Every structure is written in C-alpha cells, then in structure tokens.
Amino acid sequence: MRKIATFGLTGLSLLATVALIAPAASAAGTTIRSDSATGAAYSGNVRGTLISSTVRFASSAGNATCNRSTLTASVRSDGTALSVSALSFSDSSSTNGSCPNDQGGRTTIAPATLPWSGGNVTYAPVAGGRDGTITLTNVSARVDSSNWLGVRITCYFVGSGANNSITGNLYNKDNANRPVTSVADAQASLSGASLRLTSGSSPCPTTATLTGAYRLLGESAAGSGTFNRALYVTG
C-alpha cells in the first residue's frame, strides 16, 4: 500500500495571554513613565526584544521555535494609540529568516499588513503577578511552512479577539514576578496567545498559539533609534 505523506504546519499568534481589553477603549487611569515609577510621562517609540530562550509557535498540527524576534511600536503616555510598525521572527540556524519546526522542515512568519494600529496599554495590576496588559489590534500574519519531504504550505492568520486583537501581560522592571528575572527591564509576557485562520489550503490549523517574553525599552531621545530608556506602566 502506498504510504500517504502527512504535513504538520506550525501555527502562529502574537503577544497575548489572559484578559482581553477592548481595543477601542481608552486606557483610563494609565500612565507610561520613563526612567522610574515616578518619572516623566513617556510618549514615543518602544522596542521589544526577545529575552526568553525561544518564541514557540504551536498548533494541533505542529510546532516551530525561533530564537530571535524584535518588535518596534509607538504609544501615547496614557496607553492609547499603540501601533506596531515592524515585527520580525528568525533563528540563528538560518540565513533566510526561517525557524525550525518539529516536522523536519522550516517555518517563516511575517506580518501580512503593517502598521497594526489601534491597540493600547492598560495599568491592571494583579497581586503576585502582572502590572498591566498590552493589546495589539488589526493583527495579521502569513506563515509559510515546509515538512521533511519539502512539501510547502501557506496559511494566513489574524488575531482571535475583537478587531483581530491579541493581548499580553506587562511587568515593570522591579516586579519580582517578571518572566525573566535576570533582565532588569520592563517585560511583556506571551503565553497561549491566539490567532485564527482566515485562509490557506489543507492542512492549515484553524488556531495557533505563541509563548515567549520580550524586553521593552523606550528611546533615549525621540527619533534617535537608540533604545535604552527604562519604562514603567503606572496608574
């Protein structure tokens, strides 16, 4: 009997966990500050850099891991108008930006449309946990995957929340519960972040998740491109 080749495809989702914040709502009672919890209000660009060992994309059809990821966004000091202008995923094992998957192949993940505008940061502390949440809206991404046979497939995903959104947790640099305690900077935690499939041929999974942690820094001066300023989310 002829053996039928099966294809496992990694999934994708971005920056989420826990409670979903209504994307269009104002982040009332929220102030993003620079340098310290009592520092000046900060509006401007933010750089997110992967600090967990990997970002793991998982679905019922397979998984992929990337050990490099960077996000660039902008936000107002009251937490509103969060907009992602750049996002990348790659792995040190590749020169073309692809990441290894557990189907013996490679996976490439890329934003389908940028910017992702209309998101927010909200001060929402939980005892023994986070200091706030981050919601990205209008999230969309293309995932290209291959298996050990070289069979390739392309799937398109959007955020599974309202207005194609995803949500994650934020931690201040002095929060003992931050995901990577060896890094003394603000952090975003990604755990089980969800996207839903919008198009793609079989066997694209209908949902997927992301797990990872990012360091968040503001610019030393507006437009400088140097990200070394500590950030705090406060009420």
Coordinates of N, CA and C in Angstrom, one line a residue:
M1 N 0.8 -1.2 0.0 CA 0.0 0.0 0.0 C 0.9 1.2 0.0
R2 N 0.5 2.2 -0.8 CA 1.3 3.4 -0.9 C 1.2 4.3 0.4
K3 N 2.3 4.7 1.0 CA 2.2 5.5 2.2 C 1.9 6.9 1.9
I4 N 0.9 7.5 2.6 CA 0.5 8.8 2.3 C 1.3 9.8 3.2
A5 N 1.9 10.8 2.7 CA 2.7 11.7 3.4 C 1.8 12.7 4.2
T6 N 2.1 12.9 5.4 CA 1.3 13.9 6.2 C 2.1 15.1 6.4
F7 N 1.5 16.2 6.5 CA 2.2 17.5 6.7 C 1.7 18.2 7.9
G8 N 2.7 18.5 8.8 CA 2.4 19.2 10.0 C 2.7 20.7 9.8
L9 N 1.9 21.6 10.2 CA 2.1 23.0 10.0 C 2.2 23.7 11.3
T10 N 3.2 24.5 11.5 CA 3.2 25.3 12.7 C 2.2 26.4 12.7
G11 N 1.7 26.8 13.9 CA 0.8 27.8 13.9 C 1.4 29.1 14.3
L12 N 0.6 30.2 14.3 CA 1.1 31.5 14.7 C 0.1 32.2 15.5
S13 N 0.6 33.0 16.5 CA -0.2 34.0 17.1 C 0.8 34.9 17.8
L14 N 0.4 36.1 18.3 CA 1.3 37.1 18.8 C 0.8 37.7 20.1
L15 N 1.8 37.9 20.9 CA 1.7 38.7 22.1 C 0.3 38.6 22.8
A16 N 0.1 37.6 23.6 CA -1.2 37.5 24.3 C -1.1 36.6 25.5
T17 N -2.0 36.8 26.4 CA -2.4 35.9 27.5 C -3.6 36.5 28.1
V18 N -4.1 35.9 29.1 CA -5.1 36.4 30.0 C -6.2 37.3 29.4
A19 N -6.7 38.3 30.2 CA -7.9 39.1 29.8 C -7.7 39.9 28.6
L20 N -8.8 39.9 27.8 CA -8.8 40.7 26.6 C -9.3 42.1 26.9
I21 N -8.6 43.1 26.5 CA -9.0 44.5 26.7 C -9.7 45.0 25.4
A22 N -10.8 45.6 25.5 CA -11.5 46.2 24.3 C -10.6 47.1 23.6
P23 N -10.2 46.8 22.4 CA -9.1 47.6 21.7 C -9.5 49.1 21.5
A24 N -10.7 49.4 21.4 CA -11.0 50.8 21.1 C -11.2 51.6 22.4
A25 N -11.1 51.0 23.5 CA -11.4 51.7 24.7 C -10.1 52.5 25.2
S26 N -10.4 53.6 25.8 CA -9.3 54.4 26.4 C -8.7 53.7 27.6
A27 N -7.4 53.7 27.7 CA -6.7 53.1 28.9 C -6.8 54.1 30.1
A28 N -8.0 54.3 30.6 CA -8.2 55.2 31.7 C -7.4 54.9 32.9
G29 N -6.8 55.9 33.5 CA -6.0 55.6 34.7 C -4.6 55.1 34.5
T30 N -4.2 55.1 33.2 CA -2.9 54.5 32.9 C -1.9 55.7 32.5
T31 N -0.7 55.6 33.0 CA 0.4 56.5 32.6 C 1.6 55.6 32.4
I32 N 2.2 55.8 31.2 CA 3.5 55.2 30.9 C 4.6 56.2 31.3
R33 N 5.6 55.8 32.1 CA 6.6 56.7 32.5 C 8.0 56.2 32.1
S34 N 8.9 57.1 32.1 CA 10.3 56.8 31.8 C 11.2 56.9 33.0
D35 N 12.2 56.0 33.0 CA 13.3 56.0 34.0 C 12.9 55.5 35.3
S36 N 11.7 55.8 35.9 CA 11.3 55.3 37.2 C 9.8 55.4 37.3
A37 N 9.3 54.8 38.3 CA 7.8 54.7 38.5 C 7.2 56.1 38.8
T38 N 8.1 57.1 39.1 CA 7.6 58.4 39.3 C 8.2 59.4 38.3
G39 N 8.8 58.8 37.2 CA 9.4 59.7 36.2 C 8.4 60.4 35.3
A40 N 8.9 61.1 34.3 CA 8.1 61.9 33.4 C 7.2 60.9 32.5
A41 N 6.1 61.4 32.1 CA 5.2 60.6 31.2 C 6.0 60.4 29.9
Y42 N 5.8 59.2 29.3 CA 6.6 58.9 28.1 C 5.6 58.6 27.0
S43 N 5.8 59.3 25.9 CA 5.1 59.0 24.6 C 6.2 58.9 23.5
G44 N 6.0 57.8 22.7 CA 7.1 57.7 21.7 C 7.2 56.2 21.3
N45 N 8.4 56.0 20.7 CA 8.7 54.6 20.2 C 9.2 53.7 21.3
V46 N 8.9 52.4 21.1 CA 9.2 51.3 22.0 C 9.8 50.2 21.2
R47 N 10.9 49.6 21.7 CA 11.5 48.4 21.1 C 11.3 47.2 22.0
G48 N 10.8 46.1 21.4 CA 10.6 44.9 22.2 C 11.6 43.9 21.6
T49 N 12.4 43.2 22.5 CA 13.4 42.3 22.0 C 13.3 41.0 22.8
L50 N 13.3 39.8 22.1 CA 13.1 38.5 22.7 C 14.2 38.3 23.8
I51 N 13.7 37.9 25.0 CA 14.6 37.6 26.1 C 14.5 36.2 26.6
S52 N 13.3 35.5 26.3 CA 13.2 34.1 26.6 C 14.1 33.3 25.6
S53 N 14.4 32.1 25.9 CA 15.3 31.3 25.0 C 14.8 31.2 23.6
T54 N 13.4 31.1 23.5 CA 12.8 31.0 22.2 C 11.4 31.6 22.2
V55 N 10.9 31.9 21.1 CA 9.5 32.0 20.9 C 8.9 30.7 20.3
R56 N 7.9 30.2 20.9 CA 7.4 28.9 20.4 C 6.0 29.1 19.8
F57 N 5.9 28.7 18.5 CA 4.6 28.7 17.8 C 4.1 27.3 17.8
A58 N 2.8 27.1 18.3 CA 2.3 25.8 18.4 C 0.9 25.7 17.8
S59 N 0.6 24.6 17.3 CA -0.8 24.3 16.8 C -1.0 22.8 16.9
S60 N -2.2 22.3 16.7 CA -2.5 20.9 16.7 C -1.8 20.1 15.6
A61 N -1.3 20.9 14.6 CA -0.6 20.2 13.5 C 0.9 20.2 13.6
G62 N 1.5 21.0 14.6 CA 2.9 21.0 14.7 C 3.4 22.3 15.4
N63 N 4.7 22.4 15.6 CA 5.3 23.5 16.4 C 6.6 24.0 15.7
A64 N 6.9 25.2 15.9 CA 8.1 25.8 15.4 C 8.7 26.7 16.5
T65 N 10.0 26.8 16.6 CA 10.7 27.7 17.5 C 11.6 28.6 16.8
C66 N 11.6 29.9 17.3 CA 12.5 30.9 16.7 C 13.3 31.5 17.9
N67 N 14.6 31.7 17.8 CA 15.4 32.3 18.9 C 15.7 33.8 18.7
R68 N 15.1 34.4 17.7 CA 15.3 35.8 17.6 C 13.9 36.5 17.2
S69 N 13.6 37.6 17.8 CA 12.4 38.3 17.5 C 12.5 39.8 18.0
T70 N 12.1 40.7 17.1 CA 12.1 42.1 17.5 C 10.9 42.8 17.1
L71 N 10.4 43.7 17.9 CA 9.1 44.4 17.6 C 9.4 45.9 17.8
T72 N 8.9 46.8 16.9 CA 9.0 48.2 17.1 C 7.6 48.8 17.1
A73 N 7.3 49.6 18.0 CA 5.9 50.2 18.1 C 6.0 51.6 18.7
S74 N 4.9 52.3 18.7 CA 4.8 53.6 19.3 C 3.5 53.6 20.1
V75 N 3.5 54.5 21.2 CA 2.4 54.6 22.1 C 2.3 55.9 22.7
R76 N 1.1 56.4 23.1 CA 1.0 57.6 23.9 C 1.2 57.3 25.4
S77 N 1.5 58.4 26.1 CA 1.7 58.2 27.5 C 0.5 57.7 28.3
D78 N -0.7 57.9 27.8 CA -1.9 57.4 28.5 C -2.2 55.9 28.1
G79 N -1.3 55.3 27.3 CA -1.5 53.9 26.9 C -2.3 53.7 25.6
T80 N -2.8 54.8 25.0 CA -3.6 54.7 23.8 C -2.8 54.8 22.6
A81 N -3.4 54.6 21.4 CA -2.8 54.7 20.1 C -1.5 53.8 19.9
L82 N -1.6 52.6 20.5 CA -0.5 51.7 20.4 C -0.4 51.2 18.9
S83 N 0.7 51.3 18.2 CA 0.8 50.9 16.8 C 2.1 50.2 16.6
V84 N 2.0 49.0 16.0 CA 3.2 48.2 15.7 C 3.6 48.5 14.3
S85 N 4.9 49.0 14.1 CA 5.4 49.4 12.7 C 6.3 48.3 12.2
A86 N 6.9 47.5 13.0 CA 7.8 46.4 12.5 C 7.8 45.3 13.5
L87 N 7.9 44.0 12.9 CA 8.0 42.8 13.7 C 8.7 41.7 12.9
S88 N 9.6 41.1 13.5 CA 10.3 40.0 12.8 C 10.5 38.8 13.7
F89 N 10.6 37.6 13.1 CA 10.9 36.4 13.7 C 12.0 35.7 12.9
S90 N 13.0 35.2 13.5 CA 14.1 34.4 12.8 C 14.8 33.5 13.8
D91 N 15.8 32.8 13.2 CA 16.5 31.8 14.0 C 18.0 31.8 13.6
S92 N 18.9 31.6 14.6 CA 20.3 31.7 14.3 C 20.8 30.5 13.4
S93 N 19.9 29.5 13.3 CA 20.2 28.4 12.4 C 20.0 28.6 11.0
S94 N 19.5 29.8 10.6 CA 19.1 30.1 9.2 C 19.6 31.5 8.8
T95 N 19.9 31.6 7.5 CA 20.3 32.9 6.9 C 19.1 33.6 6.2
N96 N 18.0 32.9 6.1 CA 16.8 33.4 5.3 C 15.6 33.8 6.2
G97 N 15.8 33.8 7.5 CA 14.8 34.2 8.4 C 13.8 33.1 8.9
S98 N 14.0 31.9 8.4 CA 13.1 30.8 8.7 C 13.5 30.2 10.1
C99 N 12.6 29.5 10.7 CA 12.8 28.8 12.0 C 12.5 27.3 11.9
P100 N 13.2 26.5 12.7 CA 13.0 25.0 12.6 C 11.6 24.7 13.1
N101 N 11.0 23.7 12.5 CA 9.7 23.1 13.1 C 9.9 21.6 13.4
D102 N 9.0 21.0 14.1 CA 9.1 19.7 14.5 C 8.6 18.7 13.5
Q103 N 8.4 19.2 12.2 CA 8.0 18.3 11.1 C 9.2 18.0 10.2
G104 N 10.4 18.4 10.7 CA 11.6 18.2 9.9 C 11.8 19.3 8.9
G105 N 11.1 20.4 8.9 CA 11.2 21.4 7.9 C 11.5 22.8 8.5
R106 N 11.1 23.8 7.8 CA 11.3 25.2 8.3 C 10.0 26.0 8.2
T107 N 9.9 27.0 9.0 CA 8.7 27.9 9.0 C 9.1 29.3 9.0
T108 N 8.5 30.1 8.2 CA 8.8 31.6 8.1 C 7.5 32.3 8.5
I109 N 7.6 33.3 9.4 CA 6.4 34.0 9.9 C 6.7 35.5 9.6
A110 N 5.7 36.2 9.0 CA 5.9 37.6 8.6 C 4.5 38.3 8.7
P111 N 4.5 39.5 9.2 CA 3.3 40.3 9.3 C 2.7 40.5 7.9
A112 N 1.4 40.3 7.8 CA 0.8 40.4 6.5 C 0.5 41.9 6.1
T113 N 0.2 42.7 7.1 CA -0.1 44.1 6.9 C 0.4 44.9 8.1
L114 N 1.1 46.0 7.9 CA 1.6 46.9 8.9 C 1.3 48.3 8.5
P115 N 1.1 49.2 9.4 CA 1.1 49.0 10.9 C -0.1 48.3 11.4
W116 N 0.0 47.7 12.6 CA -1.1 47.2 13.4 C -1.5 48.3 14.4
S117 N -2.5 49.1 14.0 CA -2.8 50.3 14.8 C -4.0 50.1 15.7
G118 N -4.3 51.0 16.6 CA -5.5 51.0 17.4 C -5.4 50.2 18.7
G119 N -4.2 49.7 19.1 CA -4.0 49.0 20.4 C -3.9 49.9 21.6
N120 N -3.6 49.2 22.7 CA -3.5 50.0 24.0 C -2.7 49.3 25.0
V121 N -2.1 50.0 25.9 CA -1.5 49.5 27.2 C -2.4 50.0 28.3
T122 N -2.7 49.1 29.3 CA -3.5 49.4 30.4 C -2.9 48.9 31.7
Y123 N -2.9 49.9 32.7 CA -2.4 49.5 34.0 C -3.5 48.7 34.7
A124 N -3.2 47.4 35.0 CA -4.1 46.5 35.5 C -3.4 45.5 36.4
P125 N -2.9 45.9 37.6 CA -2.0 45.1 38.4 C -2.8 43.9 39.0
V126 N -2.1 42.8 39.2 CA -2.6 41.6 39.8 C -1.6 41.2 40.9
A127 N -2.1 41.1 42.1 CA -1.2 40.7 43.2 C -0.4 39.5 42.9
G128 N 0.9 39.5 43.1 CA 1.7 38.4 42.8 C 1.9 38.1 41.3
G129 N 1.5 39.1 40.4 CA 1.6 38.9 39.0 C 1.9 40.1 38.2
R130 N 1.2 40.4 37.2 CA 1.5 41.4 36.2 C 1.2 42.8 36.8
D131 N 1.7 43.8 36.1 CA 1.4 45.3 36.4 C 0.4 45.8 35.4
G132 N 0.3 45.2 34.2 CA -0.6 45.7 33.2 C -0.8 44.8 32.1
T133 N -1.5 45.2 31.0 CA -1.8 44.4 29.8 C -1.4 45.2 28.6
I134 N -1.2 44.5 27.5 CA -0.9 45.1 26.2 C -1.8 44.5 25.2
T135 N -2.5 45.3 24.4 CA -3.4 44.7 23.4 C -3.0 45.3 22.0
L136 N -2.8 44.4 21.1 CA -2.5 44.7 19.7 C -3.7 44.4 18.9
T137 N -4.1 45.4 18.0 CA -5.3 45.2 17.2 C -4.8 45.2 15.7
N138 N -5.8 44.7 14.9 CA -5.5 44.5 13.4 C -4.3 43.7 13.1
V139 N -4.1 42.7 14.0 CA -3.0 41.7 13.8 C -3.3 40.8 12.6
S140 N -2.3 40.6 11.7 CA -2.5 39.7 10.7 C -1.1 39.2 10.3
A141 N -1.0 37.9 9.9 CA 0.4 37.3 9.6 C 0.2 36.2 8.6
R142 N 1.3 36.0 7.8 CA 1.5 35.0 6.9 C 2.5 33.9 7.4
V143 N 2.1 32.7 7.4 CA 3.0 31.6 7.8 C 3.3 30.7 6.6
D144 N 4.5 30.5 6.3 CA 5.0 29.6 5.2 C 5.7 28.5 5.9
S145 N 5.3 27.2 5.6 CA 6.0 26.1 6.3 C 6.3 25.0 5.3
S146 N 7.3 24.2 5.6 CA 7.6 23.0 4.9 C 7.9 21.9 5.8
N147 N 7.7 20.6 5.3 CA 7.9 19.5 6.2 C 9.2 18.8 5.7
W148 N 9.5 17.6 6.2 CA 10.7 16.9 5.9 C 10.8 16.4 4.5
L149 N 9.6 16.3 3.8 CA 9.6 16.0 2.4 C 9.7 17.1 1.5
G150 N 9.8 18.4 2.0 CA 9.9 19.6 1.2 C 8.6 20.1 0.7
V151 N 7.5 19.5 1.2 CA 6.1 20.0 0.8 C 5.9 21.3 1.5
R152 N 5.4 22.3 0.8 CA 5.2 23.6 1.4 C 3.7 24.0 1.4
I153 N 3.4 24.9 2.4 CA 2.0 25.3 2.5 C 2.1 26.7 3.1
T154 N 1.1 27.5 2.8 CA 1.0 28.9 3.2 C -0.4 29.1 3.9
C155 N -0.4 29.7 5.1 CA -1.6 30.0 5.8 C -1.6 31.4 6.3
Y156 N -2.8 32.0 6.4 CA -3.0 33.4 6.9 C -3.8 33.4 8.1
F157 N -3.3 34.2 9.1 CA -4.0 34.3 10.4 C -4.2 35.7 10.8
V158 N -5.2 35.9 11.7 CA -5.5 37.2 12.3 C -5.7 37.0 13.8
G159 N -5.6 38.1 14.6 CA -5.8 37.9 16.0 C -7.2 37.4 16.3
S160 N -7.4 36.6 17.3 CA -8.7 35.9 17.6 C -9.6 36.8 18.4
G161 N -9.2 37.9 18.9 CA -10.0 38.8 19.7 C -10.8 39.8 18.9
A162 N -11.5 40.7 19.6 CA -12.2 41.8 18.9 C -11.3 42.6 18.0
N163 N -11.7 43.0 16.8 CA -10.9 43.8 15.9 C -9.6 43.1 15.6
N164 N -9.6 41.8 15.5 CA -8.4 41.0 15.2 C -7.3 41.2 16.2
S165 N -7.6 41.2 17.5 CA -6.7 41.6 18.5 C -6.1 40.4 19.3
I166 N -5.0 40.6 19.9 CA -4.4 39.7 20.9 C -3.9 40.5 22.1
T167 N -3.8 39.9 23.2 CA -3.5 40.6 24.5 C -2.4 39.8 25.3
G168 N -1.5 40.6 25.9 CA -0.4 40.0 26.7 C -0.3 40.7 28.0
N169 N 0.5 40.2 28.9 CA 0.8 40.8 30.2 C 2.1 41.6 30.2
L170 N 2.0 42.7 31.0 CA 3.2 43.6 31.2 C 3.7 43.5 32.6
Y171 N 5.0 43.6 32.8 CA 5.7 43.6 34.1 C 6.7 44.8 34.1
N172 N 6.7 45.5 35.2 CA 7.7 46.6 35.4 C 9.0 46.0 35.8
K173 N 10.1 46.7 35.6 CA 11.4 46.2 35.8 C 11.7 45.7 37.2
D174 N 11.0 46.3 38.2 CA 11.2 45.9 39.6 C 10.2 44.9 40.1
N175 N 9.4 44.4 39.2 CA 8.4 43.4 39.6 C 9.1 42.0 39.8
A176 N 9.1 41.4 41.0 CA 9.8 40.2 41.2 C 9.2 39.0 40.4
N177 N 8.0 39.2 39.9 CA 7.3 38.1 39.2 C 7.5 38.3 37.6
R178 N 8.4 39.2 37.2 CA 8.6 39.3 35.8 C 9.1 38.0 35.2
P179 N 8.8 37.7 33.9 CA 9.2 36.4 33.4 C 10.6 36.0 33.4
V180 N 11.5 37.0 33.1 CA 13.0 36.7 33.1 C 13.6 37.6 34.2
T181 N 13.8 37.1 35.4 CA 14.3 37.9 36.5 C 15.7 38.4 36.3
S182 N 16.5 37.8 35.5 CA 17.9 38.2 35.2 C 17.9 39.5 34.4
V183 N 16.8 39.9 33.8 CA 16.8 41.1 33.0 C 16.0 42.1 33.7
A184 N 16.6 43.2 34.1 CA 16.0 44.3 34.9 C 15.4 45.4 34.0
D185 N 14.5 45.0 33.2 CA 13.7 46.0 32.3 C 12.3 45.6 32.3
A186 N 11.4 46.5 31.8 CA 10.0 46.1 31.6 C 9.9 45.0 30.7
Q187 N 8.9 44.1 30.9 CA 8.8 42.9 30.0 C 7.4 42.7 29.7
A188 N 7.2 42.1 28.5 CA 5.9 41.6 28.0 C 5.9 40.1 28.0
S189 N 4.9 39.5 28.5 CA 4.8 38.0 28.6 C 3.8 37.5 27.6
L190 N 4.2 36.5 26.8 CA 3.3 35.9 25.8 C 3.1 34.4 26.2
S191 N 1.8 34.1 26.4 CA 1.6 32.7 26.8 C 0.2 32.3 26.3
G192 N 0.2 31.4 25.3 CA -1.0 30.9 24.7 C -1.7 32.0 23.9
A193 N -1.0 32.9 23.4 CA -1.6 33.9 22.5 C -2.3 33.3 21.3
S194 N -3.4 33.7 20.9 CA -4.2 33.0 19.9 C -4.5 33.8 18.7
L195 N -4.4 33.1 17.5 CA -4.8 33.6 16.2 C -5.8 32.6 15.6
R196 N -6.6 33.1 14.7 CA -7.5 32.2 13.9 C -7.2 32.3 12.5
L197 N -7.3 31.2 11.8 CA -7.1 31.0 10.4 C -8.1 31.8 9.6
T198 N -7.6 32.5 8.6 CA -8.6 33.2 7.6 C -8.5 32.6 6.2
S199 N -7.4 32.1 5.8 CA -7.3 31.4 4.5 C -6.0 30.6 4.4
G200 N -6.1 29.6 3.5 CA -5.0 28.7 3.3 C -5.5 27.3 3.0
S201 N -4.7 26.6 2.3 CA -5.1 25.2 1.9 C -4.9 24.2 3.0
S202 N -5.6 23.1 2.9 CA -5.4 22.0 3.9 C -3.9 21.5 3.9
P203 N -3.3 21.3 5.1 CA -3.9 21.1 6.4 C -3.6 22.3 7.3
C204 N -3.9 23.5 6.9 CA -3.7 24.7 7.8 C -4.5 24.5 9.1
P205 N -3.9 24.6 10.3 CA -4.7 24.5 11.5 C -5.6 25.7 11.7
T206 N -6.7 25.6 12.3 CA -7.7 26.6 12.5 C -7.3 27.6 13.5
T207 N -6.4 27.2 14.5 CA -5.9 28.1 15.6 C -4.5 27.8 15.8
A208 N -3.8 28.7 16.5 CA -2.4 28.6 16.9 C -2.1 29.5 18.0
T209 N -0.9 29.2 18.7 CA -0.5 30.0 19.9 C 1.0 30.4 19.8
L210 N 1.3 31.3 20.7 CA 2.7 31.8 20.8 C 3.0 31.9 22.3
T211 N 4.3 31.5 22.6 CA 4.8 31.7 24.0 C 6.2 32.3 24.0
G212 N 6.4 33.3 24.7 CA 7.7 33.9 24.8 C 7.7 35.2 25.7
A213 N 8.8 35.8 25.8 CA 8.9 37.0 26.7 C 9.9 38.0 26.0
Y214 N 9.5 39.3 26.1 CA 10.2 40.4 25.5 C 10.6 41.5 26.5
R215 N 11.8 42.0 26.3 CA 12.2 43.2 27.0 C 11.7 44.4 26.3
L216 N 11.2 45.4 27.0 CA 10.7 46.7 26.4 C 11.5 47.9 26.9
L217 N 11.9 48.7 25.9 CA 12.7 49.9 26.2 C 12.2 51.0 25.3
G218 N 12.3 52.2 25.9 CA 12.0 53.4 25.1 C 13.2 54.1 24.5
E219 N 13.0 55.1 23.7 CA 14.2 55.8 23.0 C 14.8 56.7 24.0
S220 N 16.1 56.9 23.9 CA 16.9 57.8 24.7 C 16.5 59.3 24.3
A221 N 16.2 59.5 23.0 CA 15.6 60.8 22.5 C 14.7 60.4 21.3
A222 N 13.7 61.2 21.2 CA 12.7 60.9 20.1 C 13.4 60.9 18.8
G223 N 13.1 59.8 18.1 CA 13.7 59.6 16.7 C 15.1 59.2 16.7
S224 N 15.8 58.9 17.8 CA 17.2 58.6 17.8 C 17.5 57.2 17.3
G225 N 16.6 56.3 17.5 CA 16.8 54.9 17.2 C 17.6 54.2 18.2
T226 N 17.9 54.9 19.3 CA 18.7 54.2 20.4 C 17.7 53.9 21.5
F227 N 17.5 52.6 21.8 CA 16.5 52.2 22.8 C 17.2 51.7 24.1
N228 N 17.3 52.6 25.1 CA 17.9 52.3 26.4 C 17.2 52.9 27.5
R229 N 16.0 53.4 27.3 CA 15.3 54.1 28.4 C 14.3 53.1 29.1
A230 N 14.4 53.1 30.4 CA 13.5 52.2 31.2 C 12.1 52.7 31.1
L231 N 11.1 51.8 31.1 CA 9.7 52.2 31.0 C 8.9 51.6 32.2
Y232 N 7.9 52.3 32.6 CA 7.0 51.8 33.7 C 5.6 52.0 33.3
V233 N 4.7 51.1 33.6 CA 3.3 51.3 33.4 C 2.7 51.5 34.8
T234 N 2.1 52.7 35.0 CA 1.5 53.1 36.4 C 0.1 53.5 36.2
G235 N -0.5 53.7 37.4 CA -1.9 54.1 37.4 C -2.0 55.6 37.7

